[in-house]
PDB file of C-alpha atoms in Angstrom:
ATOM      1  CA  MET A   1     -35.601  18.641 -23.289  1.00  0.00           C
ATOM      2  CA  ASP A   2     -35.379  16.542 -26.408  1.00  0.00           C
ATOM      3  CA  VAL A   3     -36.865  12.974 -26.661  1.00  0.00           C
ATOM      4  CA  PHE A   4     -36.300  10.652 -29.474  1.00  0.00           C
ATOM      5  CA  ILE A   5     -38.560   7.930 -30.462  1.00  0.00           C
ATOM      6  CA  VAL A   6     -37.178   5.189 -32.472  1.00  0.00           C
ATOM      7  CA  HIS A   7     -39.699   2.963 -34.385  1.00  0.00           C
ATOM      8  CA  ARG A   8     -39.699  -0.755 -34.855  1.00  0.00           C
ATOM      9  CA  TRP A   9     -38.707  -3.014 -37.808  1.00  0.00           C
ATOM     10  CA  ASN A  10     -41.220  -2.401 -40.676  1.00  0.00           C
ATOM     11  CA  GLY A  11     -42.434   0.598 -38.843  1.00  0.00           C
ATOM     12  CA  THR A  12     -42.495   4.299 -39.701  1.00  0.00           C
ATOM     13  CA  PRO A  13     -42.866   7.623 -37.572  1.00  0.00           C
ATOM     14  CA  GLU A  14     -46.639   7.198 -38.232  1.00  0.00           C
ATOM     15  CA  SER A  15     -46.925   3.689 -37.101  1.00  0.00           C
ATOM     16  CA  ASP A  16     -48.481   2.271 -33.916  1.00  0.00           C
ATOM     17  CA  TRP A  17     -48.668   4.893 -31.058  1.00  0.00           C
ATOM     18  CA  TYR A  18     -45.625   7.027 -31.867  1.00  0.00           C
ATOM     19  CA  GLN A  19     -47.569  10.084 -32.899  1.00  0.00           C
ATOM     20  CA  TRP A  20     -49.935   9.875 -29.913  1.00  0.00           C
ATOM     21  CA  LEU A  21     -47.026   9.643 -27.489  1.00  0.00           C
ATOM     22  CA  LYS A  22     -45.223  12.543 -29.293  1.00  0.00           C
ATOM     23  CA  ARG A  23     -48.249  14.754 -28.944  1.00  0.00           C
ATOM     24  CA  GLU A  24     -48.641  13.832 -25.149  1.00  0.00           C
ATOM     25  CA  LEU A  25     -45.072  14.548 -24.450  1.00  0.00           C
ATOM     26  CA  GLU A  26     -45.097  17.934 -26.412  1.00  0.00           C
ATOM     27  CA  LYS A  27     -48.200  18.960 -24.150  1.00  0.00           C
ATOM     28  CA  LYS A  28     -45.657  18.402 -21.337  1.00  0.00           C
ATOM     29  CA  GLY A  29     -43.123  20.806 -22.906  1.00  0.00           C
ATOM     30  CA  PHE A  30     -40.814  18.005 -24.507  1.00  0.00           C
ATOM     31  CA  ALA A  31     -39.346  18.462 -28.000  1.00  0.00           C
ATOM     32  CA  VAL A  32     -40.035  15.209 -29.608  1.00  0.00           C
ATOM     33  CA  PHE A  33     -38.418  13.810 -32.794  1.00  0.00           C
ATOM     34  CA  ILE A  34     -39.337  10.477 -34.519  1.00  0.00           C
ATOM     35  CA  PRO A  35     -36.840   9.915 -37.204  1.00  0.00           C
ATOM     36  CA  GLU A  36     -37.594   7.818 -40.294  1.00  0.00           C
ATOM     37  CA  MET A  37     -35.117   4.835 -39.912  1.00  0.00           C
ATOM     38  CA  PRO A  38     -33.548   3.717 -43.029  1.00  0.00           C
ATOM     39  CA  GLU A  39     -34.396   0.588 -44.894  1.00  0.00           C
ATOM     40  CA  THR A  40     -36.873  -0.399 -42.263  1.00  0.00           C
ATOM     41  CA  ASP A  41     -37.788  -3.666 -44.052  1.00  0.00           C
ATOM     42  CA  LYS A  42     -34.204  -4.793 -43.468  1.00  0.00           C
ATOM     43  CA  PRO A  43     -32.677  -2.878 -40.836  1.00  0.00           C
ATOM     44  CA  SER A  44     -28.904  -2.919 -40.324  1.00  0.00           C
ATOM     45  CA  ILE A  45     -27.027  -1.897 -37.049  1.00  0.00           C
ATOM     46  CA  ASN A  46     -24.646   0.450 -38.881  1.00  0.00           C
ATOM     47  CA  LYS A  47     -27.489   2.410 -40.729  1.00  0.00           C
ATOM     48  CA  TRP A  48     -29.893   2.488 -37.794  1.00  0.00           C
ATOM     49  CA  VAL A  49     -27.127   3.652 -35.273  1.00  0.00           C
ATOM     50  CA  GLY A  50     -25.810   6.000 -37.814  1.00  0.00           C
ATOM     51  CA  LYS A  51     -29.456   7.675 -38.298  1.00  0.00           C
ATOM     52  CA  ILE A  52     -29.793   8.083 -34.507  1.00  0.00           C
ATOM     53  CA  SER A  53     -26.288   9.766 -34.555  1.00  0.00           C
ATOM     54  CA  ASP A  54     -27.287  12.003 -37.243  1.00  0.00           C
ATOM     55  CA  VAL A  55     -30.385  13.316 -35.428  1.00  0.00           C
ATOM     56  CA  ALA A  56     -29.444  13.018 -31.854  1.00  0.00           C
ATOM     57  CA  SER A  57     -25.777  13.724 -31.379  1.00  0.00           C
ATOM     58  CA  GLY A  58     -26.240  17.557 -30.896  1.00  0.00           C
ATOM     59  CA  SER A  59     -28.697  16.974 -28.041  1.00  0.00           C
ATOM     60  CA  ASP A  60     -27.814  17.407 -24.501  1.00  0.00           C
ATOM     61  CA  LYS A  61     -28.674  14.294 -22.321  1.00  0.00           C
ATOM     62  CA  PRO A  62     -31.899  13.572 -24.268  1.00  0.00           C
ATOM     63  CA  TYR A  63     -34.532  10.863 -23.402  1.00  0.00           C
ATOM     64  CA  PHE A  64     -34.995   7.904 -25.672  1.00  0.00           C
ATOM     65  CA  VAL A  65     -38.043   5.702 -26.236  1.00  0.00           C
ATOM     66  CA  GLY A  66     -37.533   2.714 -28.502  1.00  0.00           C
ATOM     67  CA  HIS A  67     -39.910   0.006 -29.872  1.00  0.00           C
ATOM     68  CA  SER A  68     -38.721  -3.555 -30.507  1.00  0.00           C
ATOM     69  CA  ILE A  69     -35.538  -3.316 -32.752  1.00  0.00           C
ATOM     70  CA  GLY A  70     -35.571   0.527 -32.120  1.00  0.00           C
ATOM     71  CA  CYS A  71     -34.548  -0.289 -28.522  1.00  0.00           C
ATOM     72  CA  GLN A  72     -31.495  -2.190 -29.555  1.00  0.00           C
ATOM     73  CA  ALA A  73     -30.604   0.678 -32.129  1.00  0.00           C
ATOM     74  CA  ILE A  74     -30.764   3.209 -29.103  1.00  0.00           C
ATOM     75  CA  LEU A  75     -28.724   0.861 -26.803  1.00  0.00           C
ATOM     76  CA  ARG A  76     -26.028   0.454 -29.531  1.00  0.00           C
ATOM     77  CA  TYR A  77     -25.958   4.102 -30.307  1.00  0.00           C
ATOM     78  CA  ILE A  78     -25.373   4.952 -26.586  1.00  0.00           C
ATOM     79  CA  GLU A  79     -22.767   2.161 -26.411  1.00  0.00           C
ATOM     80  CA  SER A  80     -20.778   3.411 -29.580  1.00  0.00           C
ATOM     81  CA  SER A  81     -21.132   7.172 -28.919  1.00  0.00           C
ATOM     82  CA  GLY A  82     -20.708   7.286 -25.128  1.00  0.00           C
ATOM     83  CA  LYS A  83     -23.227  10.012 -25.143  1.00  0.00           C
ATOM     84  CA  LYS A  84     -25.124  10.553 -21.882  1.00  0.00           C
ATOM     85  CA  ALA A  85     -28.971  10.036 -21.932  1.00  0.00           C
ATOM     86  CA  SER A  86     -31.287  11.254 -19.109  1.00  0.00           C
ATOM     87  CA  GLY A  87     -33.496   8.190 -19.521  1.00  0.00           C
ATOM     88  CA  VAL A  88     -34.338   5.265 -21.731  1.00  0.00           C
ATOM     89  CA  LEU A  89     -37.725   3.652 -22.193  1.00  0.00           C
ATOM     90  CA  LEU A  90     -37.702   0.304 -23.890  1.00  0.00           C
ATOM     91  CA  ILE A  91     -40.952  -1.019 -25.223  1.00  0.00           C
ATOM     92  CA  ALA A  92     -40.873  -4.738 -26.208  1.00  0.00           C
ATOM     93  CA  PRO A  93     -37.078  -4.798 -26.326  1.00  0.00           C
ATOM     94  CA  TRP A  94     -35.249  -7.959 -27.407  1.00  0.00           C
ATOM     95  CA  LEU A  95     -31.772  -9.643 -27.636  1.00  0.00           C
ATOM     96  CA  HIS A  96     -33.297 -12.805 -28.727  1.00  0.00           C
ATOM     97  CA  LEU A  97     -36.426 -13.689 -30.805  1.00  0.00           C
ATOM     98  CA  LYS A  98     -38.992 -16.472 -30.865  1.00  0.00           C
ATOM     99  CA  ASP A  99     -39.279 -18.415 -34.233  1.00  0.00           C
ATOM    100  CA  ALA A 100     -42.795 -16.553 -34.831  1.00  0.00           C
ATOM    101  CA  ALA A 101     -40.751 -13.379 -35.468  1.00  0.00           C
ATOM    102  CA  PHE A 102     -39.339 -14.907 -38.791  1.00  0.00           C
ATOM    103  CA  GLU A 103     -41.749 -14.999 -41.586  1.00  0.00           C
ATOM    104  CA  THR A 104     -38.952 -15.513 -44.048  1.00  0.00           C
ATOM    105  CA  ASP A 105     -35.428 -16.803 -44.163  1.00  0.00           C
ATOM    106  CA  SER A 106     -34.631 -13.239 -45.126  1.00  0.00           C
ATOM    107  CA  ASP A 107     -36.049 -12.012 -41.771  1.00  0.00           C
ATOM    108  CA  ARG A 108     -33.862 -14.453 -39.957  1.00  0.00           C
ATOM    109  CA  LYS A 109     -30.868 -13.250 -41.781  1.00  0.00           C
ATOM    110  CA  VAL A 110     -31.589  -9.564 -40.893  1.00  0.00           C
ATOM    111  CA  ALA A 111     -32.218 -10.447 -37.238  1.00  0.00           C
ATOM    112  CA  GLU A 112     -29.029 -12.585 -36.987  1.00  0.00           C
ATOM    113  CA  GLU A 113     -26.817  -9.423 -37.008  1.00  0.00           C
ATOM    114  CA  TRP A 114     -28.888  -7.873 -34.190  1.00  0.00           C
ATOM    115  CA  ILE A 115     -28.908 -11.171 -32.187  1.00  0.00           C
ATOM    116  CA  SER A 116     -25.170 -12.228 -32.641  1.00  0.00           C
ATOM    117  CA  THR A 117     -23.542  -8.784 -32.124  1.00  0.00           C
ATOM    118  CA  PRO A 118     -23.182  -8.272 -28.381  1.00  0.00           C
ATOM    119  CA  ILE A 119     -24.003  -5.033 -26.650  1.00  0.00           C
ATOM    120  CA  ASP A 120     -21.800  -3.901 -23.712  1.00  0.00           C
ATOM    121  CA  LEU A 121     -24.646  -3.310 -21.329  1.00  0.00           C
ATOM    122  CA  ASP A 122     -22.349  -2.043 -18.576  1.00  0.00           C
ATOM    123  CA  LYS A 123     -21.110   0.687 -20.831  1.00  0.00           C
ATOM    124  CA  VAL A 124     -24.708   1.584 -21.683  1.00  0.00           C
ATOM    125  CA  LYS A 125     -25.662   1.649 -17.994  1.00  0.00           C
ATOM    126  CA  ALA A 126     -22.918   4.078 -17.255  1.00  0.00           C
ATOM    127  CA  SER A 127     -24.291   6.625 -19.749  1.00  0.00           C
ATOM    128  CA  ILE A 128     -27.900   6.533 -18.881  1.00  0.00           C
ATOM    129  CA  GLY A 129     -29.716   8.180 -15.933  1.00  0.00           C
ATOM    130  CA  GLU A 130     -32.419   5.641 -15.793  1.00  0.00           C
ATOM    131  CA  CYS A 131     -33.864   2.758 -17.862  1.00  0.00           C
ATOM    132  CA  ARG A 132     -37.493   1.449 -17.897  1.00  0.00           C
ATOM    133  CA  VAL A 133     -38.727  -1.630 -19.845  1.00  0.00           C
ATOM    134  CA  VAL A 134     -42.255  -2.618 -20.888  1.00  0.00           C
ATOM    135  CA  MET A 135     -42.671  -6.106 -22.079  1.00  0.00           C
ATOM    136  CA  SER A 136     -45.559  -8.593 -22.368  1.00  0.00           C
ATOM    137  CA  THR A 137     -45.989 -12.258 -21.322  1.00  0.00           C
ATOM    138  CA  ARG A 138     -48.091 -12.758 -24.654  1.00  0.00           C
ATOM    139  CA  ASP A 139     -45.561 -11.060 -27.119  1.00  0.00           C
ATOM    140  CA  PRO A 140     -45.532 -13.604 -30.095  1.00  0.00           C
ATOM    141  CA  TYR A 141     -41.971 -12.285 -31.050  1.00  0.00           C
ATOM    142  CA  VAL A 142     -39.981 -11.594 -27.831  1.00  0.00           C
ATOM    143  CA  PRO A 143     -39.170 -13.811 -24.954  1.00  0.00           C
ATOM    144  CA  VAL A 144     -40.274 -12.239 -21.775  1.00  0.00           C
ATOM    145  CA  GLU A 145     -37.170 -13.986 -20.193  1.00  0.00           C
ATOM    146  CA  ASP A 146     -35.141 -11.125 -21.894  1.00  0.00           C
ATOM    147  CA  SER A 147     -36.419  -8.846 -19.110  1.00  0.00           C
ATOM    148  CA  LYS A 148     -33.849 -10.348 -16.839  1.00  0.00           C
ATOM    149  CA  ILE A 149     -31.019  -9.368 -19.116  1.00  0.00           C
ATOM    150  CA  PHE A 150     -32.225  -5.768 -19.057  1.00  0.00           C
ATOM    151  CA  HIS A 151     -32.840  -5.731 -15.327  1.00  0.00           C
ATOM    152  CA  ASP A 152     -29.532  -7.194 -14.485  1.00  0.00           C
ATOM    153  CA  GLY A 153     -27.451  -5.530 -17.251  1.00  0.00           C
ATOM    154  CA  LEU A 154     -29.004  -2.059 -17.091  1.00  0.00           C
ATOM    155  CA  ASN A 155     -30.489  -2.009 -13.713  1.00  0.00           C
ATOM    156  CA  ALA A 156     -33.834  -1.336 -15.495  1.00  0.00           C
ATOM    157  CA  GLU A 157     -37.185  -1.157 -13.828  1.00  0.00           C
ATOM    158  CA  ILE A 158     -39.370  -3.891 -15.494  1.00  0.00           C
ATOM    159  CA  ASN A 159     -43.122  -3.657 -16.211  1.00  0.00           C
ATOM    160  CA  ILE A 160     -44.572  -6.851 -17.477  1.00  0.00           C
ATOM    161  CA  MET A 161     -48.012  -6.505 -19.047  1.00  0.00           C
ATOM    162  CA  PRO A 162     -50.091  -9.664 -18.884  1.00  0.00           C
ATOM    163  CA  ILE A 163     -52.357  -9.142 -21.809  1.00  0.00           C
ATOM    164  CA  SER A 164     -50.467  -7.007 -24.316  1.00  0.00           C
ATOM    165  CA  LYS A 165     -48.683  -8.533 -27.235  1.00  0.00           C
ATOM    166  CA  HIS A 166     -45.901  -6.659 -29.285  1.00  0.00           C
ATOM    167  CA  PHE A 167     -47.682  -3.098 -28.810  1.00  0.00           C
ATOM    168  CA  THR A 168     -48.428  -2.536 -32.551  1.00  0.00           C
ATOM    169  CA  GLY A 169     -51.046  -0.798 -34.422  1.00  0.00           C
ATOM    170  CA  GLU A 170     -52.116  -4.062 -35.909  1.00  0.00           C
ATOM    171  CA  GLU A 171     -52.972  -5.227 -32.303  1.00  0.00           C
ATOM    172  CA  GLY A 172     -55.015  -2.048 -31.766  1.00  0.00           C
ATOM    173  CA  TYR A 173     -52.348   0.106 -30.145  1.00  0.00           C
ATOM    174  CA  SER A 174     -52.829   3.693 -31.518  1.00  0.00           C
ATOM    175  CA  GLU A 175     -52.218   4.963 -27.859  1.00  0.00           C
ATOM    176  CA  LEU A 176     -49.856   3.450 -25.282  1.00  0.00           C
ATOM    177  CA  HIS A 177     -50.706   4.911 -21.858  1.00  0.00           C
ATOM    178  CA  VAL A 178     -48.056   2.655 -20.188  1.00  0.00           C
ATOM    179  CA  ALA A 179     -45.381   4.224 -22.263  1.00  0.00           C
ATOM    180  CA  LEU A 180     -46.456   7.741 -21.204  1.00  0.00           C
ATOM    181  CA  ASN A 181     -46.711   6.554 -17.619  1.00  0.00           C
ATOM    182  CA  GLU A 182     -43.421   4.727 -17.450  1.00  0.00           C
ATOM    183  CA  PHE A 183     -41.776   7.838 -19.422  1.00  0.00           C
ATOM    184  CA  MET A 184     -42.940  10.352 -16.854  1.00  0.00           C
ATOM    185  CA  LYS A 185     -41.461   8.273 -13.866  1.00  0.00           C
ATOM    186  CA  MET A 186     -38.052   8.965 -15.406  1.00  0.00           C
ATOM    187  CA  VAL A 187     -38.587  12.731 -15.397  1.00  0.00           C
ATOM    188  CA  PRO A 188     -37.349  14.500 -12.098  1.00  0.00           C
ATOM    189  CA  GLY A 189     -40.119  16.393 -10.507  1.00  0.00           C
ATOM    190  CA  ALA A 190     -42.815  14.699 -12.536  1.00  0.00           C
ATOM    191  CA  ALA A 191     -45.827  12.981 -10.627  1.00  0.00           C
ATOM    192  CA  GLY A 192     -44.683   9.331 -10.120  1.00  0.00           C
ATOM    193  CA  ALA A 193     -41.124  10.016 -10.685  1.00  0.00           C
ATOM    194  CA  GLY A 194     -38.638   7.684  -9.263  1.00  0.00           C
ATOM    195  CA  ARG A 195     -41.172   4.923  -8.518  1.00  0.00           C
TER     196      ARG A 195
END
């Protein structure tokens, strides 16, 4: 079974905990791909959704793991393609951002496209087997209140971490065990599946 991990804004396939999660899932028999997203310093919806389409469109009911803006890119890919996904794990997803997320006016301009372009969550929900979300009450960029949107719109299981932040390597996250645990809960027959 294929898994696609979509990195964050200003991230790379080598950033944060992505390679660790890739290795852990490969040990469990998954084929894991971490595409290098285009223009990661100024991500655009069309380019990021197009990249996911390029790498995932031939895969039958894959799993997706997204981090931050990568979560939105995954949801927008599923919305626009209508492709089925076995499960989607969203780490620090957002539809809104706190002011701290914008270091420059350019950042605000890049984010505006993602914030102002709606996602048909009902359409996405109809295409995914299961959705799980991991967020933090201490995330400096993402309002934890967005968790309600994902719960209500995607019927997502929500895991709120009280001491984590945005789950980046800069914060010390070279491994992210909660991601592995939440992912395996989506896999039929795996220990903890369906909980």
